[in-house]
């Protein structure tokens, strides 16, 4: 990656999202070794996770590594991709995300939202 302000921003952002660069490179190397159809599926999952997955580096890195593990085993066993992700790939990935929780600012903002609504409801009923 070029040593530019944009390159530095992207690098810092990726570090926040995916954590340790070494782990990310190892994960990407594993994905490159998958058969083409499994690799395509993992790359699709990866894109989705980049937008909607856990936002703290540790959880994200573990999630990506576990996806690689799952697809490596499936490829070795000859398990069809649909048997892994089912008929609804979005639900499959959403379940992965739920299992890893949302870290960082997402969880804080969710808690703030719940708290704000609870305060508002309390004010409406006169209990706040």
PDB file of C-alpha atoms in Angstrom:
ATOM      1  CA  UNK A   1       0.000   0.000   0.000  1.00  0.00           C
ATOM      2  CA  UNK A   2       1.458   3.392  -0.898  1.00  0.00           C
ATOM      3  CA  UNK A   3       2.672   5.611   1.912  1.00  0.00           C
ATOM      4  CA  UNK A   4       0.079   8.334   1.433  1.00  0.00           C
ATOM      5  CA  UNK A   5      -2.381   9.967   3.769  1.00  0.00           C
ATOM      6  CA  UNK A   6      -5.164   7.868   2.221  1.00  0.00           C
ATOM      7  CA  UNK A   7      -3.051   4.708   2.482  1.00  0.00           C
ATOM      8  CA  UNK A   8      -2.338   5.428   6.146  1.00  0.00           C
ATOM      9  CA  UNK A   9      -6.027   6.032   6.835  1.00  0.00           C
ATOM     10  CA  UNK A  10      -7.006   2.763   5.154  1.00  0.00           C
ATOM     11  CA  UNK A  11      -4.297   0.893   7.018  1.00  0.00           C
ATOM     12  CA  UNK A  12      -5.433   2.315  10.374  1.00  0.00           C
ATOM     13  CA  UNK A  13      -9.078   1.602   9.549  1.00  0.00           C
ATOM     14  CA  UNK A  14      -8.301  -2.006   8.604  1.00  0.00           C
ATOM     15  CA  UNK A  15      -6.313  -2.417  11.812  1.00  0.00           C
ATOM     16  CA  UNK A  16      -9.370  -1.307  13.791  1.00  0.00           C
ATOM     17  CA  UNK A  17     -11.706  -3.552  11.855  1.00  0.00           C
ATOM     18  CA  UNK A  18      -9.578  -6.645  11.397  1.00  0.00           C
ATOM     19  CA  UNK A  19      -6.881  -6.242  14.030  1.00  0.00           C
ATOM     20  CA  UNK A  20      -3.384  -7.544  13.566  1.00  0.00           C
ATOM     21  CA  UNK A  21      -2.171  -7.242   9.974  1.00  0.00           C
ATOM     22  CA  UNK A  22      -0.227 -10.482  10.287  1.00  0.00           C
ATOM     23  CA  UNK A  23      -3.390 -12.383  11.164  1.00  0.00           C
ATOM     24  CA  UNK A  24      -5.178 -10.749   8.228  1.00  0.00           C
ATOM     25  CA  UNK A  25      -2.424 -11.738   5.782  1.00  0.00           C
ATOM     26  CA  UNK A  26      -2.457 -15.299   7.111  1.00  0.00           C
ATOM     27  CA  UNK A  27      -6.206 -15.452   6.712  1.00  0.00           C
ATOM     28  CA  UNK A  28      -6.023 -14.107   3.143  1.00  0.00           C
ATOM     29  CA  UNK A  29      -3.319 -16.660   2.282  1.00  0.00           C
ATOM     30  CA  UNK A  30      -5.568 -19.449   3.557  1.00  0.00           C
ATOM     31  CA  UNK A  31      -8.483 -18.182   1.483  1.00  0.00           C
ATOM     32  CA  UNK A  32      -6.297 -18.083  -1.649  1.00  0.00           C
ATOM     33  CA  UNK A  33      -5.597 -21.807  -1.149  1.00  0.00           C
ATOM     34  CA  UNK A  34      -9.265 -22.761  -1.242  1.00  0.00           C
ATOM     35  CA  UNK A  35     -10.793 -24.255  -4.396  1.00  0.00           C
ATOM     36  CA  UNK A  36     -12.246 -21.467  -6.580  1.00  0.00           C
ATOM     37  CA  UNK A  37     -15.913 -21.997  -5.663  1.00  0.00           C
ATOM     38  CA  UNK A  38     -15.195 -22.075  -1.908  1.00  0.00           C
ATOM     39  CA  UNK A  39     -12.896 -19.057  -2.268  1.00  0.00           C
ATOM     40  CA  UNK A  40     -15.672 -17.137  -4.055  1.00  0.00           C
ATOM     41  CA  UNK A  41     -18.109 -17.959  -1.260  1.00  0.00           C
ATOM     42  CA  UNK A  42     -15.653 -16.896   1.451  1.00  0.00           C
ATOM     43  CA  UNK A  43     -14.864 -13.662  -0.374  1.00  0.00           C
ATOM     44  CA  UNK A  44     -18.596 -12.904  -0.550  1.00  0.00           C
ATOM     45  CA  UNK A  45     -18.930 -13.548   3.180  1.00  0.00           C
ATOM     46  CA  UNK A  46     -15.872 -11.393   3.786  1.00  0.00           C
ATOM     47  CA  UNK A  47     -17.367  -8.454   1.863  1.00  0.00           C
ATOM     48  CA  UNK A  48     -20.582  -8.718   3.845  1.00  0.00           C
ATOM     49  CA  UNK A  49     -18.704  -8.919   7.144  1.00  0.00           C
ATOM     50  CA  UNK A  50     -16.654  -5.845   6.271  1.00  0.00           C
ATOM     51  CA  UNK A  51     -19.896  -3.889   6.147  1.00  0.00           C
ATOM     52  CA  UNK A  52     -21.983  -5.515   8.855  1.00  0.00           C
ATOM     53  CA  UNK A  53     -19.719  -7.667  11.021  1.00  0.00           C
ATOM     54  CA  UNK A  54     -18.066  -7.121  14.401  1.00  0.00           C
ATOM     55  CA  UNK A  55     -16.136  -3.886  14.439  1.00  0.00           C
ATOM     56  CA  UNK A  56     -13.413  -4.621  16.950  1.00  0.00           C
ATOM     57  CA  UNK A  57     -10.233  -6.177  15.624  1.00  0.00           C
ATOM     58  CA  UNK A  58     -10.065  -9.225  17.856  1.00  0.00           C
ATOM     59  CA  UNK A  59     -13.604 -10.410  17.231  1.00  0.00           C
ATOM     60  CA  UNK A  60     -13.380  -9.671  13.510  1.00  0.00           C
ATOM     61  CA  UNK A  61     -10.070 -11.500  13.106  1.00  0.00           C
ATOM     62  CA  UNK A  62     -11.390 -14.534  14.982  1.00  0.00           C
ATOM     63  CA  UNK A  63     -14.562 -14.551  12.919  1.00  0.00           C
ATOM     64  CA  UNK A  64     -12.675 -14.410   9.613  1.00  0.00           C
ATOM     65  CA  UNK A  65     -10.305 -17.161  10.761  1.00  0.00           C
ATOM     66  CA  UNK A  66     -13.226 -19.351  11.809  1.00  0.00           C
ATOM     67  CA  UNK A  67     -14.888 -18.836   8.428  1.00  0.00           C
ATOM     68  CA  UNK A  68     -11.626 -19.936   6.788  1.00  0.00           C
ATOM     69  CA  UNK A  69     -11.512 -23.008   9.070  1.00  0.00           C
ATOM     70  CA  UNK A  70     -15.089 -23.907   8.218  1.00  0.00           C
ATOM     71  CA  UNK A  71     -14.550 -23.657   4.476  1.00  0.00           C
ATOM     72  CA  UNK A  72     -11.178 -25.442   4.580  1.00  0.00           C
ATOM     73  CA  UNK A  73     -12.807 -28.406   6.338  1.00  0.00           C
ATOM     74  CA  UNK A  74     -15.774 -28.333   3.983  1.00  0.00           C
ATOM     75  CA  UNK A  75     -13.513 -28.279   0.924  1.00  0.00           C
ATOM     76  CA  UNK A  76     -11.445 -31.168   2.312  1.00  0.00           C
ATOM     77  CA  UNK A  77     -14.611 -33.177   3.011  1.00  0.00           C
ATOM     78  CA  UNK A  78     -16.287 -32.214  -0.266  1.00  0.00           C
ATOM     79  CA  UNK A  79     -19.213 -30.609   1.566  1.00  0.00           C
ATOM     80  CA  UNK A  80     -21.331 -28.575  -0.855  1.00  0.00           C
ATOM     81  CA  UNK A  81     -21.409 -24.835  -0.154  1.00  0.00           C
ATOM     82  CA  UNK A  82     -25.212 -24.827   0.250  1.00  0.00           C
ATOM     83  CA  UNK A  83     -24.853 -27.369   3.051  1.00  0.00           C
ATOM     84  CA  UNK A  84     -22.630 -24.852   4.829  1.00  0.00           C
ATOM     85  CA  UNK A  85     -24.595 -21.645   4.299  1.00  0.00           C
ATOM     86  CA  UNK A  86     -28.070 -23.059   3.735  1.00  0.00           C
ATOM     87  CA  UNK A  87     -30.685 -21.499   1.496  1.00  0.00           C
ATOM     88  CA  UNK A  88     -30.268 -18.031   3.046  1.00  0.00           C
ATOM     89  CA  UNK A  89     -26.617 -16.952   3.069  1.00  0.00           C
ATOM     90  CA  UNK A  90     -27.529 -13.639   4.714  1.00  0.00           C
ATOM     91  CA  UNK A  91     -29.096 -15.433   7.679  1.00  0.00           C
ATOM     92  CA  UNK A  92     -26.034 -17.716   7.869  1.00  0.00           C
ATOM     93  CA  UNK A  93     -23.690 -14.721   8.132  1.00  0.00           C
ATOM     94  CA  UNK A  94     -26.015 -12.837  10.485  1.00  0.00           C
ATOM     95  CA  UNK A  95     -25.944 -15.855  12.804  1.00  0.00           C
ATOM     96  CA  UNK A  96     -22.136 -15.807  12.680  1.00  0.00           C
ATOM     97  CA  UNK A  97     -22.203 -12.137  13.601  1.00  0.00           C
ATOM     98  CA  UNK A  98     -24.578 -12.798  16.508  1.00  0.00           C
ATOM     99  CA  UNK A  99     -22.232 -15.501  17.780  1.00  0.00           C
ATOM    100  CA  UNK A 100     -19.308 -13.085  17.785  1.00  0.00           C
ATOM    101  CA  UNK A 101     -21.173 -10.079  19.102  1.00  0.00           C
ATOM    102  CA  UNK A 102     -20.675  -6.556  17.975  1.00  0.00           C
ATOM    103  CA  UNK A 103     -17.778  -4.771  19.493  1.00  0.00           C
ATOM    104  CA  UNK A 104     -16.663  -1.220  19.829  1.00  0.00           C
ATOM    105  CA  UNK A 105     -18.904   1.673  19.033  1.00  0.00           C
ATOM    106  CA  UNK A 106     -21.777  -0.437  17.669  1.00  0.00           C
ATOM    107  CA  UNK A 107     -22.484  -2.046  21.046  1.00  0.00           C
ATOM    108  CA  UNK A 108     -22.131   1.301  22.829  1.00  0.00           C
ATOM    109  CA  UNK A 109     -24.550   2.972  20.435  1.00  0.00           C
ATOM    110  CA  UNK A 110     -27.040   0.125  20.804  1.00  0.00           C
ATOM    111  CA  UNK A 111     -26.875   0.517  24.593  1.00  0.00           C
ATOM    112  CA  UNK A 112     -27.315   4.295  24.284  1.00  0.00           C
ATOM    113  CA  UNK A 113     -30.349   3.805  22.065  1.00  0.00           C
ATOM    114  CA  UNK A 114     -31.979   1.409  24.523  1.00  0.00           C
ATOM    115  CA  UNK A 115     -31.192   3.761  27.407  1.00  0.00           C
ATOM    116  CA  UNK A 116     -32.622   6.781  25.569  1.00  0.00           C
ATOM    117  CA  UNK A 117     -35.841   4.926  24.772  1.00  0.00           C
ATOM    118  CA  UNK A 118     -36.135   3.686  28.369  1.00  0.00           C
ATOM    119  CA  UNK A 119     -35.720   7.285  29.636  1.00  0.00           C
ATOM    120  CA  UNK A 120     -38.254   8.562  27.120  1.00  0.00           C
ATOM    121  CA  UNK A 121     -40.797   5.926  28.105  1.00  0.00           C
ATOM    122  CA  UNK A 122     -40.193   6.696  31.779  1.00  0.00           C
ATOM    123  CA  UNK A 123     -40.848  10.402  31.155  1.00  0.00           C
ATOM    124  CA  UNK A 124     -44.053   9.575  29.291  1.00  0.00           C
ATOM    125  CA  UNK A 125     -45.376   7.517  32.149  1.00  0.00           C
ATOM    126  CA  UNK A 126     -44.199  10.019  34.752  1.00  0.00           C
ATOM    127  CA  UNK A 127     -41.777   7.606  36.428  1.00  0.00           C
ATOM    128  CA  UNK A 128     -38.607   9.401  35.415  1.00  0.00           C
TER     129      UNK A 128
END
